[in-house]
């Protein structure tokens, strides 16, 4: 196997062309490394039998996972809210115009909706 990093180092770092992804030598080396040429090892159905013996996930464990996801989202939202200077932003927005104040509220609401949507998508 050819070590591309050792061949393409110029001055102790990779060339800018390789870093930007425009180097045909790097592309050839990468495609060579990504080839999976190892033979399949037949295990006479061992993996399938082990997977069949595993218990099915219970409804309780799925609910527990959902609770942890909700708690994580609430904790992350709390940390962001704690660090964000809402008082200053809201007072400045009220002085500027009501549309900016509404924009901040819409942004906060949309971020909560996106996080909740991510949880629902992960549960499916």
Short mmCIF file of C-alpha atoms in Angstrom, two decimals:
data_model
loop_
_atom_site.label_atom_id
_atom_site.label_comp_id
_atom_site.label_asym_id
_atom_site.label_seq_id
_atom_site.Cartn_x
_atom_site.Cartn_y
_atom_site.Cartn_z
CA UNK A 1 0.00 0.00 0.00
CA UNK A 2 1.29 3.42 -0.95
CA UNK A 3 1.24 6.01 1.80
CA UNK A 4 -0.09 9.13 0.10
CA UNK A 5 0.80 11.46 2.94
CA UNK A 6 4.48 10.54 2.71
CA UNK A 7 4.50 11.02 -1.07
CA UNK A 8 2.60 14.30 -1.16
CA UNK A 9 4.10 16.22 1.76
CA UNK A 10 5.67 19.53 0.78
CA UNK A 11 7.27 21.49 3.56
CA UNK A 12 5.74 19.39 6.33
CA UNK A 13 2.10 19.80 5.23
CA UNK A 14 -0.14 18.50 2.48
CA UNK A 15 -0.23 20.66 -0.58
CA UNK A 16 -3.11 23.11 -0.99
CA UNK A 17 -4.26 21.21 -4.06
CA UNK A 18 -4.65 18.00 -2.00
CA UNK A 19 -6.40 19.82 0.83
CA UNK A 20 -8.89 21.47 -1.54
CA UNK A 21 -9.72 18.09 -3.09
CA UNK A 22 -8.50 18.93 -6.61
CA UNK A 23 -5.55 16.53 -6.74
CA UNK A 24 -6.00 13.62 -9.17
CA UNK A 25 -3.19 11.68 -7.45
CA UNK A 26 -5.02 11.93 -4.15
CA UNK A 27 -8.31 10.89 -5.78
CA UNK A 28 -6.62 7.82 -7.29
CA UNK A 29 -4.99 6.95 -3.96
CA UNK A 30 -8.28 7.38 -2.07
CA UNK A 31 -10.25 5.22 -4.49
CA UNK A 32 -7.54 2.56 -4.20
CA UNK A 33 -7.77 2.65 -0.40
CA UNK A 34 -11.56 2.40 -0.46
CA UNK A 35 -11.63 -0.77 -2.52
CA UNK A 36 -12.81 -3.70 -0.43
CA UNK A 37 -10.98 -6.70 -1.85
CA UNK A 38 -11.00 -8.94 1.19
CA UNK A 39 -12.84 -12.23 0.76
CA UNK A 40 -16.13 -12.86 2.54
CA UNK A 41 -15.69 -15.05 5.60
CA UNK A 42 -18.50 -17.56 5.84
CA UNK A 43 -19.51 -18.09 9.45
CA UNK A 44 -22.10 -20.84 8.78
CA UNK A 45 -24.96 -18.63 9.99
CA UNK A 46 -23.35 -17.74 13.34
CA UNK A 47 -24.11 -14.02 13.12
CA UNK A 48 -27.72 -14.62 12.12
CA UNK A 49 -28.24 -17.06 15.01
CA UNK A 50 -26.76 -14.61 17.53
CA UNK A 51 -28.94 -11.78 16.22
CA UNK A 52 -32.02 -14.04 16.37
CA UNK A 53 -31.34 -14.84 20.04
CA UNK A 54 -31.17 -11.18 21.08
CA UNK A 55 -34.31 -9.90 22.79
CA UNK A 56 -36.51 -7.49 20.90
CA UNK A 57 -36.39 -3.91 22.18
CA UNK A 58 -39.14 -3.31 24.69
CA UNK A 59 -41.66 -0.50 24.51
CA UNK A 60 -40.38 0.78 27.84
CA UNK A 61 -36.81 1.14 26.56
CA UNK A 62 -38.06 3.10 23.54
CA UNK A 63 -40.02 5.45 25.80
CA UNK A 64 -36.96 5.84 28.02
CA UNK A 65 -34.86 6.76 24.99
CA UNK A 66 -37.47 9.33 23.95
CA UNK A 67 -37.46 10.87 27.41
CA UNK A 68 -33.68 11.16 27.34
CA UNK A 69 -33.88 12.85 23.94
CA UNK A 70 -36.42 15.37 25.23
CA UNK A 71 -34.33 16.01 28.33
CA UNK A 72 -31.22 16.52 26.18
CA UNK A 73 -33.03 19.02 23.95
CA UNK A 74 -34.39 20.89 26.96
CA UNK A 75 -30.94 20.94 28.60
CA UNK A 76 -29.31 22.22 25.40
CA UNK A 77 -32.02 24.85 25.01
CA UNK A 78 -31.57 25.88 28.63
CA UNK A 79 -27.83 26.28 28.21
CA UNK A 80 -28.31 28.38 25.08
CA UNK A 81 -30.96 30.50 26.81
CA UNK A 82 -28.70 30.93 29.85
CA UNK A 83 -25.80 32.16 27.70
CA UNK A 84 -27.84 34.32 25.32
CA UNK A 85 -28.36 37.94 26.41
CA UNK A 86 -32.13 37.96 25.91
CA UNK A 87 -32.67 41.09 27.99
CA UNK A 88 -30.29 43.20 25.94
CA UNK A 89 -31.53 41.81 22.63
CA UNK A 90 -35.18 42.28 23.50
CA UNK A 91 -34.72 45.83 24.82
CA UNK A 92 -32.71 46.81 21.76
CA UNK A 93 -35.23 45.14 19.47
CA UNK A 94 -38.08 47.00 21.16
CA UNK A 95 -36.26 50.30 20.58
CA UNK A 96 -35.56 49.50 16.92
CA UNK A 97 -38.84 48.16 15.68
CA UNK A 98 -41.47 45.60 16.47
CA UNK A 99 -40.55 43.56 13.38
CA UNK A 100 -37.09 42.77 14.76
CA UNK A 101 -38.68 41.69 18.04
CA UNK A 102 -41.00 39.37 16.13
CA UNK A 103 -38.07 38.01 14.14
CA UNK A 104 -36.25 36.96 17.31
CA UNK A 105 -39.38 35.21 18.56
CA UNK A 106 -39.90 33.43 15.25
CA UNK A 107 -36.26 32.32 15.27
CA UNK A 108 -36.54 30.87 18.77
CA UNK A 109 -39.82 29.16 17.97
CA UNK A 110 -38.52 27.70 14.72
CA UNK A 111 -35.40 26.32 16.42
CA UNK A 112 -37.58 24.56 19.00
CA UNK A 113 -39.79 23.15 16.24
CA UNK A 114 -36.75 21.88 14.34
CA UNK A 115 -35.35 20.18 17.46
CA UNK A 116 -38.70 18.56 18.21
CA UNK A 117 -38.96 17.45 14.58
CA UNK A 118 -35.52 15.88 14.84
CA UNK A 119 -36.65 13.88 17.85
CA UNK A 120 -39.79 12.70 16.09
CA UNK A 121 -37.78 11.75 12.99
CA UNK A 122 -35.27 9.83 15.11
CA UNK A 123 -38.08 7.91 16.80
CA UNK A 124 -39.35 6.62 13.45
#
